[in-house]
mmCIF file of C-alpha atoms in Angstrom:
data_model
loop_
_atom_site.group_PDB
_atom_site.id
_atom_site.type_symbol
_atom_site.label_atom_id
_atom_site.label_comp_id
_atom_site.label_asym_id
_atom_site.label_seq_id
_atom_site.Cartn_x
_atom_site.Cartn_y
_atom_site.Cartn_z
ATOM 1 C CA MET A 184 -11.180 -1.199 -4.762
ATOM 2 C CA LEU A 185 -13.551 -4.111 -4.256
ATOM 3 C CA SER A 186 -16.624 -1.954 -4.734
ATOM 4 C CA SER A 187 -15.296 -0.422 -7.954
ATOM 5 C CA GLN A 188 -14.275 -3.797 -9.361
ATOM 6 C CA THR A 189 -17.473 -5.650 -8.438
ATOM 7 C CA GLY A 190 -20.214 -3.038 -8.146
ATOM 8 C CA LEU A 191 -21.077 -4.465 -4.724
ATOM 9 C CA ALA A 192 -21.259 -2.695 -1.377
ATOM 10 C CA VAL A 193 -18.378 -3.466 0.992
ATOM 11 C CA THR A 194 -18.661 -3.570 4.770
ATOM 12 C CA TYR A 195 -15.439 -2.824 6.643
ATOM 13 C CA GLN A 196 -14.533 -5.053 9.560
ATOM 14 C CA SER A 197 -11.549 -4.498 11.838
ATOM 15 C CA PRO A 198 -8.902 -7.197 11.351
ATOM 16 C CA THR A 199 -8.936 -7.754 15.106
ATOM 17 C CA ALA A 200 -12.721 -8.281 15.272
ATOM 18 C CA ARG A 201 -13.991 -11.768 16.058
ATOM 19 C CA SER A 202 -15.656 -13.511 13.149
ATOM 20 C CA SER A 203 -16.735 -17.018 12.236
ATOM 21 C CA ARG A 204 -18.056 -16.131 8.787
ATOM 22 C CA PRO A 205 -16.196 -16.011 5.450
ATOM 23 C CA HIS A 206 -14.609 -12.635 4.791
ATOM 24 C CA LEU A 207 -11.999 -11.029 2.566
ATOM 25 C CA ILE A 208 -8.734 -9.830 4.072
ATOM 26 C CA SER A 209 -6.767 -7.524 1.829
ATOM 27 C CA VAL A 210 -4.189 -4.704 1.656
ATOM 28 C CA GLY A 211 -1.616 -3.904 4.316
ATOM 29 C CA SER A 212 0.651 -5.871 6.624
ATOM 30 C CA ILE A 213 -2.203 -7.675 8.364
ATOM 31 C CA GLY A 214 -1.333 -11.294 7.594
ATOM 32 C CA ARG A 215 -1.098 -12.059 11.306
ATOM 33 C CA PHE A 216 -4.878 -11.539 11.512
ATOM 34 C CA ILE A 217 -5.747 -14.173 8.885
ATOM 35 C CA ARG A 218 -8.195 -16.754 10.219
ATOM 36 C CA PRO A 219 -9.451 -20.107 8.875
ATOM 37 C CA ASP A 220 -12.485 -18.438 7.256
ATOM 38 C CA SER A 221 -10.436 -15.689 5.560
ATOM 39 C CA VAL A 222 -10.156 -15.262 1.802
ATOM 40 C CA VAL A 223 -6.753 -13.637 1.351
ATOM 41 C CA LEU A 224 -6.203 -11.031 -1.381
ATOM 42 C CA GLY A 225 -2.822 -9.321 -1.596
ATOM 43 C CA THR A 226 -2.191 -9.190 2.146
ATOM 44 C CA GLY A 227 1.378 -9.146 3.459
ATOM 45 C CA VAL A 228 3.371 -9.335 6.672
ATOM 46 C CA SER A 229 5.670 -6.823 8.331
ATOM 47 C CA SER A 230 7.964 -9.401 9.943
ATOM 48 C CA GLU A 231 8.657 -13.104 9.636
ATOM 49 C CA ASP A 232 8.340 -13.936 13.331
ATOM 50 C CA VAL A 233 4.682 -14.956 12.960
ATOM 51 C CA GLU A 234 2.934 -18.121 11.847
ATOM 52 C CA LEU A 235 0.165 -17.646 9.307
ATOM 53 C CA GLU A 236 -3.141 -19.503 9.330
ATOM 54 C CA ALA A 237 -2.669 -22.473 6.978
ATOM 55 C CA ARG A 238 -6.387 -23.225 6.508
ATOM 56 C CA ALA A 239 -7.349 -19.887 4.929
ATOM 57 C CA ARG A 240 -8.146 -19.550 1.215
ATOM 58 C CA TYR A 241 -5.081 -17.842 -0.266
ATOM 59 C CA VAL A 242 -5.905 -16.258 -3.628
ATOM 60 C CA SER A 243 -2.896 -13.912 -3.656
ATOM 61 C CA VAL A 244 -0.414 -12.291 -1.276
ATOM 62 C CA ARG A 245 1.643 -9.127 -1.449
ATOM 63 C CA GLY A 246 4.818 -10.848 -2.568
ATOM 64 C CA PRO A 247 7.128 -13.874 -2.393
ATOM 65 C CA VAL A 248 8.286 -13.119 1.171
ATOM 66 C CA THR A 249 4.740 -13.563 2.447
ATOM 67 C CA ALA A 250 4.227 -16.578 0.172
ATOM 68 C CA ALA A 251 7.276 -18.290 1.655
ATOM 69 C CA LEU A 252 5.937 -17.674 5.160
ATOM 70 C CA VAL A 253 2.555 -19.161 4.177
ATOM 71 C CA ALA A 254 4.355 -22.298 2.980
ATOM 72 C CA ARG A 255 6.514 -22.498 6.123
ATOM 73 C CA SER A 256 3.330 -22.264 8.181
ATOM 74 C CA GLY A 257 1.949 -25.356 6.443
ATOM 75 C CA GLY A 258 -0.248 -23.439 4.029
ATOM 76 C CA PRO A 259 -0.592 -23.753 0.249
ATOM 77 C CA SER A 260 1.812 -22.604 -2.441
ATOM 78 C CA VAL A 261 0.757 -19.086 -3.478
ATOM 79 C CA GLU A 262 1.902 -17.901 -6.888
ATOM 80 C CA SER A 263 -0.194 -14.764 -7.456
ATOM 81 C CA PHE A 264 1.452 -11.604 -6.100
ATOM 82 C CA GLY A 265 0.670 -7.914 -5.875
ATOM 83 C CA ASP A 266 -0.590 -5.347 -3.387
ATOM 84 C CA PRO A 267 -4.085 -4.367 -4.580
ATOM 85 C CA GLY A 268 -3.118 -0.727 -4.044
ATOM 86 C CA VAL A 269 -1.305 -0.834 -7.388
ATOM 87 C CA LEU A 270 -4.729 -0.850 -9.094
ATOM 88 C CA LEU A 271 -5.382 2.792 -8.202
ATOM 89 C CA ARG A 272 -4.782 4.122 -11.695
ATOM 90 C CA ARG A 273 -7.447 1.801 -13.063
ATOM 91 C CA ILE A 274 -9.901 2.466 -10.247
ATOM 92 C CA LEU A 275 -9.370 6.245 -10.348
ATOM 93 C CA PRO A 276 -8.045 7.087 -13.810
ATOM 94 C CA VAL A 277 -6.290 10.450 -13.541
ATOM 95 C CA GLU A 278 -4.262 11.947 -16.368
ATOM 96 C CA ARG A 279 -0.897 13.232 -15.231
ATOM 97 C CA GLY A 280 -0.350 16.346 -17.328
ATOM 98 C CA GLU A 281 1.783 19.421 -16.757
ATOM 99 C CA THR A 282 2.811 19.597 -13.099
ATOM 100 C CA ASN A 283 3.017 22.572 -10.751
ATOM 101 C CA GLY A 284 6.760 22.712 -10.094
ATOM 102 C CA ARG A 285 6.333 21.773 -6.432
ATOM 103 C CA VAL A 286 6.905 18.788 -4.099
ATOM 104 C CA ALA A 287 4.149 17.164 -2.005
ATOM 105 C CA LEU A 288 4.853 15.780 1.472
ATOM 106 C CA VAL A 289 2.561 13.061 2.859
ATOM 107 C CA ARG A 290 3.362 11.613 6.287
ATOM 108 C CA HIS A 291 2.509 8.193 7.678
ATOM 109 C CA PHE A 292 -0.151 8.682 10.351
ATOM 110 C CA THR A 293 2.375 7.825 13.095
ATOM 111 C CA HIS A 294 4.495 10.807 12.004
ATOM 112 C CA ILE A 295 1.750 13.433 12.044
ATOM 113 C CA GLY A 296 2.975 14.979 15.303
ATOM 114 C CA VAL A 297 6.656 15.134 14.314
ATOM 115 C CA PRO A 298 7.835 18.779 14.086
ATOM 116 C CA LEU A 299 9.209 19.428 10.602
ATOM 117 C CA THR A 300 10.521 22.436 8.720
ATOM 118 C CA LEU A 301 9.448 22.474 5.073
ATOM 119 C CA PRO A 302 11.120 24.292 2.206
ATOM 120 C CA GLU A 303 9.152 26.958 0.366
ATOM 121 C CA SER A 304 8.704 24.604 -2.591
ATOM 122 C CA MET A 305 6.958 21.857 -0.573
ATOM 123 C CA ASP A 306 3.279 21.487 0.373
ATOM 124 C CA GLU A 307 1.953 19.033 2.957
ATOM 125 C CA LEU A 308 -1.068 16.856 2.137
ATOM 126 C CA SER A 309 -2.868 14.721 4.715
ATOM 127 C CA VAL A 310 -2.965 10.937 4.474
ATOM 128 C CA LEU A 311 -6.108 10.808 6.622
ATOM 129 C CA LYS A 312 -8.590 10.202 3.816
ATOM 130 C CA SER A 313 -11.212 7.466 3.737
ATOM 131 C CA ASP A 314 -14.263 8.849 1.953
ATOM 132 C CA PRO A 315 -14.111 7.900 -1.777
ATOM 133 C CA THR A 316 -14.454 11.542 -2.825
ATOM 134 C CA ALA A 317 -11.608 12.588 -0.516
ATOM 135 C CA VAL A 318 -9.398 9.760 -1.791
ATOM 136 C CA ARG A 319 -10.035 10.823 -5.394
ATOM 137 C CA GLU A 320 -9.196 14.426 -4.517
ATOM 138 C CA LEU A 321 -5.928 13.298 -2.895
ATOM 139 C CA VAL A 322 -4.985 11.239 -5.952
ATOM 140 C CA GLU A 323 -5.771 14.160 -8.245
ATOM 141 C CA ARG A 324 -3.634 16.489 -6.130
ATOM 142 C CA LEU A 325 -0.693 14.063 -6.015
ATOM 143 C CA ASN A 326 -0.719 13.940 -9.801
ATOM 144 C CA GLN A 327 -0.379 17.735 -9.953
ATOM 145 C CA TYR A 328 3.045 17.676 -8.243
ATOM 146 C CA ASP A 329 6.493 17.206 -9.750
ATOM 147 C CA SER A 330 7.278 14.624 -7.057
ATOM 148 C CA VAL A 331 6.170 13.235 -3.707
ATOM 149 C CA VAL A 332 8.089 12.706 -0.457
ATOM 150 C CA THR A 333 6.282 10.312 1.866
ATOM 151 C CA SER A 334 6.776 8.144 4.939
ATOM 152 C CA ALA A 335 3.618 6.148 4.100
ATOM 153 C CA MET A 336 4.203 2.988 2.073
ATOM 154 C CA HIS A 337 0.789 3.054 0.418
ATOM 155 C CA ILE A 338 1.272 6.641 -0.753
ATOM 156 C CA MET A 339 4.450 5.357 -2.412
ATOM 157 C CA ILE A 340 2.418 2.522 -3.938
ATOM 158 C CA ALA A 341 -0.085 5.071 -5.257
ATOM 159 C CA CYS A 342 2.811 6.955 -6.850
ATOM 160 C CA HIS A 343 4.087 3.736 -8.410
ATOM 161 C CA SER A 344 0.642 3.093 -9.854
ATOM 162 C CA TYR A 345 0.423 6.465 -11.610
ATOM 163 C CA GLY A 346 4.102 6.987 -12.346
ATOM 164 C CA ILE A 347 4.722 9.905 -9.969
ATOM 165 C CA PRO A 348 8.383 10.420 -8.966
ATOM 166 C CA CYS A 349 8.577 9.536 -5.285
ATOM 167 C CA LEU A 350 10.908 9.228 -2.312
ATOM 168 C CA LEU A 351 10.058 7.010 0.670
ATOM 169 C CA VAL A 352 11.491 8.429 3.889
ATOM 170 C CA THR A 353 11.523 8.120 7.633
ATOM 171 C CA PHE A 354 12.547 10.901 9.962
ATOM 172 C CA GLU A 355 15.724 10.848 12.015
ATOM 173 C CA GLY A 356 14.942 9.479 15.455
ATOM 174 C CA MET A 357 11.710 7.859 14.194
ATOM 175 C CA GLU A 358 13.206 4.916 12.319
ATOM 176 C CA SER A 359 11.307 2.311 14.347
ATOM 177 C CA SER A 360 7.967 4.135 14.551
ATOM 178 C CA VAL A 361 6.371 2.131 11.720
ATOM 179 C CA HIS A 362 5.676 -1.465 12.740
ATOM 180 C CA GLY A 363 7.770 -4.318 11.370
ATOM 181 C CA SER A 364 11.261 -5.429 10.442
ATOM 182 C CA GLY A 365 11.272 -3.764 7.024
ATOM 183 C CA ILE A 366 10.690 -6.906 4.948
ATOM 184 C CA LYS A 367 7.429 -5.501 3.600
ATOM 185 C CA TYR A 368 9.305 -3.171 1.241
ATOM 186 C CA ARG A 369 11.128 -6.017 -0.489
ATOM 187 C CA ASP A 370 7.974 -8.133 -0.468
ATOM 188 C CA TYR A 371 5.986 -5.352 -2.134
ATOM 189 C CA ALA A 372 8.647 -4.551 -4.743
ATOM 190 C CA LEU A 373 9.126 -8.172 -5.785
ATOM 191 C CA GLY A 374 5.372 -8.771 -5.793
ATOM 192 C CA ALA A 375 4.752 -5.681 -7.935
ATOM 193 C CA GLY A 376 7.440 -6.664 -10.445
ATOM 194 C CA LEU A 377 9.713 -3.696 -9.701
ATOM 195 C CA ASP A 378 13.445 -3.806 -10.385
ATOM 196 C CA GLN A 379 14.345 -1.814 -7.279
ATOM 197 C CA VAL A 380 13.427 -2.186 -3.613
ATOM 198 C CA HIS A 381 12.475 1.179 -2.105
ATOM 199 C CA GLU A 382 13.198 1.291 1.622
ATOM 200 C CA PRO A 383 12.697 4.366 3.805
ATOM 201 C CA VAL A 384 15.596 6.816 3.729
ATOM 202 C CA PRO A 385 16.259 8.521 7.103
ATOM 203 C CA VAL A 386 16.085 12.271 6.542
ATOM 204 C CA PRO A 387 16.520 15.305 8.825
ATOM 205 C CA ARG A 388 13.446 16.997 10.255
ATOM 206 C CA ASP A 389 14.528 20.184 8.494
ATOM 207 C CA LEU A 390 13.447 19.191 4.994
ATOM 208 C CA ARG A 391 15.106 22.276 3.558
ATOM 209 C CA LEU A 392 18.299 20.178 3.740
ATOM 210 C CA LEU A 393 16.818 17.484 1.494
ATOM 211 C CA ALA A 394 18.083 17.267 -2.107
ATOM 212 C CA THR A 395 14.724 16.029 -3.342
ATOM 213 C CA ASP A 396 15.390 16.275 -7.078
ATOM 214 C CA SER A 397 18.349 13.890 -6.923
ATOM 215 C CA MET A 398 16.713 11.456 -4.492
ATOM 216 C CA VAL A 399 13.293 10.740 -5.993
ATOM 217 C CA SER A 400 12.842 7.812 -8.359
ATOM 218 C CA LEU A 401 10.231 7.045 -10.990
ATOM 219 C CA GLU A 402 8.423 3.704 -11.045
ATOM 220 C CA ARG A 403 5.227 2.691 -12.851
ATOM 221 C CA VAL A 404 3.720 -0.739 -12.230
ATOM 222 C CA SER A 405 3.237 -2.586 -15.522
ATOM 223 C CA ASP A 406 -0.138 -3.207 -17.128
ATOM 224 C CA ALA A 407 0.627 -6.934 -17.054
ATOM 225 C CA LYS A 408 0.936 -6.794 -13.268
ATOM 226 C CA LEU A 409 -2.287 -4.811 -12.989
ATOM 227 C CA ASP A 410 -4.008 -7.490 -15.086
ATOM 228 C CA GLU A 411 -2.738 -10.147 -12.659
ATOM 229 C CA VAL A 412 -3.981 -8.216 -9.621
ATOM 230 C CA GLU A 413 -7.369 -7.559 -11.236
ATOM 231 C CA LEU A 414 -7.749 -11.273 -11.899
ATOM 232 C CA ALA A 415 -6.887 -11.996 -8.255
ATOM 233 C CA VAL A 416 -9.610 -9.561 -7.141
ATOM 234 C CA ALA A 417 -12.174 -11.376 -9.299
ATOM 235 C CA ASP A 418 -11.006 -14.778 -8.027
ATOM 236 C CA ALA A 419 -11.129 -13.621 -4.406
ATOM 237 C CA VAL A 420 -14.666 -12.286 -4.766
ATOM 238 C CA ALA A 421 -15.742 -15.569 -6.371
ATOM 239 C CA ALA A 422 -14.091 -17.546 -3.554
ATOM 240 C CA TYR A 423 -15.824 -15.384 -0.960
ATOM 241 C CA HIS A 424 -19.240 -15.960 -2.558
ATOM 242 C CA ALA A 425 -18.592 -19.710 -2.797
ATOM 243 C CA ALA A 426 -17.600 -19.887 0.858
ATOM 244 C CA SER A 427 -20.613 -17.814 1.923
ATOM 245 C CA SER A 428 -23.000 -19.996 -0.100
ATOM 246 C CA ALA A 429 -21.578 -23.151 1.449
ATOM 247 C CA GLU A 430 -22.369 -22.025 4.992
#
Protein backbone atom coordinates (compact mmCIF):
# COMPACT_ATOMS: atom_id res chain seq x y z
CA MET A 1 0.00 0.00 0.00
CA LEU A 2 2.58 2.54 1.12
CA SER A 3 5.02 1.55 -1.60
CA SER A 4 2.39 1.79 -4.34
CA GLN A 5 1.14 5.15 -3.10
CA THR A 6 4.56 6.74 -2.58
CA GLY A 7 6.99 4.90 -4.86
CA LEU A 8 9.27 4.39 -1.85
CA ALA A 9 10.66 1.16 -0.44
CA VAL A 10 9.06 0.02 2.82
CA THR A 11 10.86 -1.88 5.56
CA TYR A 12 8.63 -4.06 7.73
CA GLN A 13 9.16 -3.95 11.48
CA SER A 14 7.33 -6.15 13.97
CA PRO A 15 4.92 -4.12 16.11
CA THR A 16 6.52 -5.67 19.18
CA ALA A 17 10.07 -4.67 18.18
CA ARG A 18 11.81 -2.00 20.24
CA SER A 19 12.27 1.29 18.45
CA SER A 20 13.14 4.86 19.33
CA ARG A 21 12.87 6.22 15.79
CA PRO A 22 9.81 7.59 13.96
CA HIS A 23 7.85 4.89 12.18
CA LEU A 24 4.45 4.31 10.61
CA ILE A 25 2.00 1.94 12.28
CA SER A 26 -0.87 0.91 10.07
CA VAL A 27 -3.50 -1.77 9.33
CA GLY A 28 -4.82 -4.31 11.81
CA SER A 29 -5.80 -4.32 15.46
CA ILE A 30 -2.36 -3.28 16.69
CA GLY A 31 -3.20 -0.03 18.48
CA ARG A 32 -1.85 -1.44 21.73
CA PHE A 33 1.64 -1.32 20.17
CA ILE A 34 1.56 2.42 19.39
CA ARG A 35 4.52 4.25 20.90
CA PRO A 36 5.37 7.96 21.31
CA ASP A 37 7.35 7.98 18.05
CA SER A 38 4.59 6.27 16.02
CA VAL A 39 2.78 7.89 13.11
CA VAL A 40 -0.63 6.20 13.14
CA LEU A 41 -2.43 5.43 9.87
CA GLY A 42 -5.72 3.55 10.03
CA THR A 43 -4.79 1.32 12.95
CA GLY A 44 -7.51 -0.04 15.24
CA VAL A 45 -8.00 -1.96 18.46
CA SER A 46 -9.61 -5.33 19.14
CA SER A 47 -10.85 -4.46 22.64
CA GLU A 48 -11.33 -1.36 24.75
CA ASP A 49 -9.48 -2.61 27.82
CA VAL A 50 -6.22 -0.94 26.75
CA GLU A 51 -4.85 2.58 27.04
CA LEU A 52 -3.39 4.03 23.86
CA GLU A 53 -0.24 6.12 23.68
CA ALA A 54 -1.40 9.76 23.78
CA ARG A 55 1.85 11.27 22.46
CA ALA A 56 1.83 9.54 19.07
CA ARG A 57 1.02 11.40 15.84
CA TYR A 58 -2.50 10.25 14.94
CA VAL A 59 -3.23 10.90 11.26
CA SER A 60 -6.15 8.46 11.05
CA VAL A 61 -7.57 5.41 12.83
CA ARG A 62 -9.74 2.54 11.70
CA GLY A 63 -12.96 4.01 13.03
CA PRO A 64 -14.77 6.01 15.72
CA VAL A 65 -14.43 3.27 18.36
CA THR A 66 -10.65 3.56 18.22
CA ALA A 67 -10.89 7.36 18.04
CA ALA A 68 -12.93 7.45 21.24
CA LEU A 69 -10.34 5.29 22.98
CA VAL A 70 -7.55 7.63 21.82
CA ALA A 71 -9.44 10.55 23.37
CA ARG A 72 -10.11 8.65 26.61
CA SER A 73 -6.39 7.90 26.81
CA GLY A 74 -5.61 11.62 26.74
CA GLY A 75 -4.74 11.72 23.06
CA PRO A 76 -5.94 14.07 20.31
CA SER A 77 -9.30 14.16 18.58
CA VAL A 78 -9.03 12.00 15.45
CA GLU A 79 -11.54 12.65 12.70
CA SER A 80 -10.10 10.74 9.73
CA PHE A 81 -11.28 7.11 9.58
CA GLY A 82 -10.75 4.08 7.39
CA ASP A 83 -8.78 0.85 7.31
CA PRO A 84 -6.15 1.29 4.57
CA GLY A 85 -7.08 -2.17 3.29
CA VAL A 86 -10.09 -0.60 1.56
CA LEU A 87 -7.66 0.93 -0.97
CA LEU A 88 -6.97 -2.45 -2.60
CA ARG A 89 -9.04 -1.77 -5.70
CA ARG A 90 -7.00 1.35 -6.41
CA ILE A 91 -3.67 -0.29 -5.62
CA LEU A 92 -4.47 -3.45 -7.62
CA PRO A 93 -7.15 -2.51 -10.15
CA VAL A 94 -8.88 -5.73 -11.18
CA GLU A 95 -11.99 -5.80 -13.34
CA ARG A 96 -14.69 -8.05 -11.96
CA GLY A 97 -16.27 -9.59 -15.05
CA GLU A 98 -18.21 -12.80 -15.55
CA THR A 99 -17.67 -15.09 -12.56
CA ASN A 100 -17.12 -18.85 -12.42
CA GLY A 101 -20.27 -19.96 -10.61
CA ARG A 102 -18.33 -21.08 -7.54
CA VAL A 103 -17.68 -19.98 -3.93
CA ALA A 104 -14.20 -19.29 -2.51
CA LEU A 105 -13.32 -20.14 1.10
CA VAL A 106 -10.47 -18.24 2.79
CA ARG A 107 -9.70 -19.03 6.43
CA HIS A 108 -8.10 -16.81 9.06
CA PHE A 109 -4.63 -18.19 9.76
CA THR A 110 -5.75 -19.40 13.21
CA HIS A 111 -8.35 -21.64 11.53
CA ILE A 112 -6.02 -23.35 9.06
CA GLY A 113 -5.93 -26.59 11.06
CA VAL A 114 -9.69 -26.83 11.62
CA PRO A 115 -11.13 -29.92 9.85
CA LEU A 116 -13.85 -28.82 7.43
CA THR A 117 -16.03 -30.51 4.85
CA LEU A 118 -16.54 -28.39 1.73
CA PRO A 119 -19.36 -28.64 -0.78
CA GLU A 120 -18.51 -29.51 -4.37
CA SER A 121 -19.13 -25.90 -5.40
CA MET A 122 -16.52 -24.42 -3.02
CA ASP A 123 -12.76 -23.98 -3.50
CA GLU A 124 -10.32 -23.12 -0.71
CA LEU A 125 -7.74 -20.36 -1.23
CA SER A 126 -4.89 -19.67 1.19
CA VAL A 127 -4.62 -16.40 3.10
CA LEU A 128 -0.88 -16.91 3.58
CA LYS A 129 0.29 -14.47 0.91
CA SER A 130 2.84 -11.71 1.41
CA ASP A 131 4.79 -11.37 -1.83
CA PRO A 132 3.21 -8.60 -4.00
CA THR A 133 2.83 -10.98 -6.94
CA ALA A 134 1.10 -13.58 -4.75
CA VAL A 135 -1.23 -10.95 -3.28
CA ARG A 136 -2.19 -9.77 -6.78
CA GLU A 137 -2.86 -13.36 -7.83
CA LEU A 138 -5.10 -13.87 -4.78
CA VAL A 139 -7.05 -10.69 -5.53
CA GLU A 140 -7.48 -11.73 -9.15
CA ARG A 141 -8.74 -15.16 -8.09
CA LEU A 142 -11.19 -13.73 -5.54
CA ASN A 143 -12.69 -11.59 -8.28
CA GLN A 144 -13.35 -14.70 -10.39
CA TYR A 145 -15.76 -16.16 -7.81
CA ASP A 146 -19.48 -15.56 -7.37
CA SER A 147 -18.91 -15.01 -3.64
CA VAL A 148 -16.44 -15.48 -0.80
CA VAL A 149 -16.83 -17.13 2.61
CA THR A 150 -14.06 -16.09 4.99
CA SER A 151 -13.10 -16.04 8.66
CA ALA A 152 -10.42 -13.39 7.98
CA MET A 153 -11.54 -9.80 8.47
CA HIS A 154 -9.11 -8.37 5.93
CA ILE A 155 -10.29 -10.78 3.24
CA MET A 156 -13.76 -9.38 3.92
CA ILE A 157 -12.32 -5.87 3.62
CA ALA A 158 -10.77 -6.83 0.28
CA CYS A 159 -14.19 -8.03 -0.86
CA HIS A 160 -15.75 -4.75 0.27
CA SER A 161 -13.15 -2.85 -1.73
CA TYR A 162 -13.92 -4.65 -5.00
CA GLY A 163 -17.61 -5.32 -4.45
CA ILE A 164 -17.42 -9.11 -4.10
CA PRO A 165 -20.38 -10.71 -2.28
CA CYS A 166 -19.00 -12.00 1.01
CA LEU A 167 -19.89 -13.75 4.25
CA LEU A 168 -17.74 -13.37 7.38
CA VAL A 169 -17.84 -16.53 9.50
CA THR A 170 -16.32 -18.29 12.45
CA PHE A 171 -16.52 -22.01 12.99
CA GLU A 172 -18.57 -23.63 15.73
CA GLY A 173 -16.36 -24.21 18.74
CA MET A 174 -13.81 -21.64 17.51
CA GLU A 175 -15.71 -18.46 18.33
CA SER A 176 -12.97 -17.07 20.58
CA SER A 177 -9.98 -18.11 18.45
CA VAL A 178 -9.53 -14.66 16.89
CA HIS A 179 -8.21 -12.12 19.40
CA GLY A 180 -10.47 -9.39 20.77
CA SER A 181 -13.94 -8.58 22.02
CA GLY A 182 -15.46 -8.12 18.56
CA ILE A 183 -15.55 -4.31 18.57
CA LYS A 184 -13.23 -4.17 15.57
CA TYR A 185 -16.07 -5.15 13.22
CA ARG A 186 -18.22 -2.19 14.22
CA ASP A 187 -15.18 0.09 14.24
CA TYR A 188 -14.26 -0.96 10.71
CA ALA A 189 -17.80 -0.68 9.33
CA LEU A 190 -18.39 2.78 10.77
CA GLY A 191 -14.93 3.93 9.69
CA ALA A 192 -15.47 2.64 6.15
CA GLY A 193 -18.86 4.34 5.85
CA LEU A 194 -20.85 1.10 5.59
CA ASP A 195 -24.52 0.91 6.55
CA GLN A 196 -24.22 -2.56 8.06
CA VAL A 197 -21.87 -4.07 10.63
CA HIS A 198 -20.64 -7.49 9.50
CA GLU A 199 -19.79 -9.71 12.46
CA PRO A 200 -18.67 -13.34 12.16
CA VAL A 201 -21.52 -15.82 11.82
CA PRO A 202 -20.88 -19.16 13.61
CA VAL A 203 -21.23 -21.92 11.03
CA PRO A 204 -20.92 -25.72 11.17
CA ARG A 205 -17.67 -27.36 10.13
CA ASP A 206 -19.60 -29.23 7.45
CA LEU A 207 -19.97 -26.34 5.01
CA ARG A 208 -22.29 -28.40 2.85
CA LEU A 209 -24.97 -27.32 5.36
CA LEU A 210 -24.33 -23.63 4.65
CA ALA A 211 -26.93 -21.73 2.59
CA THR A 212 -24.29 -19.46 1.11
CA ASP A 213 -26.43 -17.77 -1.54
CA SER A 214 -28.88 -16.40 1.03
CA MET A 215 -26.23 -15.42 3.57
CA VAL A 216 -23.67 -13.43 1.58
CA SER A 217 -24.00 -9.66 1.31
CA LEU A 218 -22.64 -7.16 -1.19
CA GLU A 219 -20.77 -4.06 -0.03
CA ARG A 220 -18.52 -1.70 -2.00
CA VAL A 221 -16.64 1.06 -0.18
CA SER A 222 -17.40 4.44 -1.76
CA ASP A 223 -14.94 6.40 -3.86
CA ALA A 224 -15.33 9.30 -1.43
CA LYS A 225 -14.08 7.09 1.40
CA LEU A 226 -11.18 5.87 -0.71
CA ASP A 227 -10.26 9.50 -1.41
CA GLU A 228 -10.24 10.17 2.35
CA VAL A 229 -8.01 7.16 3.05
CA GLU A 230 -5.63 8.07 0.21
CA LEU A 231 -5.28 11.56 1.66
CA ALA A 232 -4.53 10.04 5.08
CA VAL A 233 -1.78 7.91 3.52
CA ALA A 234 -0.19 11.01 1.98
CA ASP A 235 -0.48 12.93 5.26
CA ALA A 236 1.02 10.05 7.24
CA VAL A 237 3.99 9.75 4.90
CA ALA A 238 4.56 13.51 5.15
CA ALA A 239 4.35 13.34 8.96
CA TYR A 240 6.82 10.46 9.01
CA HIS A 241 9.33 12.39 6.88
CA ALA A 242 8.92 15.50 9.04
CA ALA A 243 9.51 13.50 12.22
CA SER A 244 12.54 11.74 10.71
CA SER A 245 14.05 15.04 9.54
CA ALA A 246 13.62 16.57 12.99
CA GLU A 247 15.69 13.87 14.68
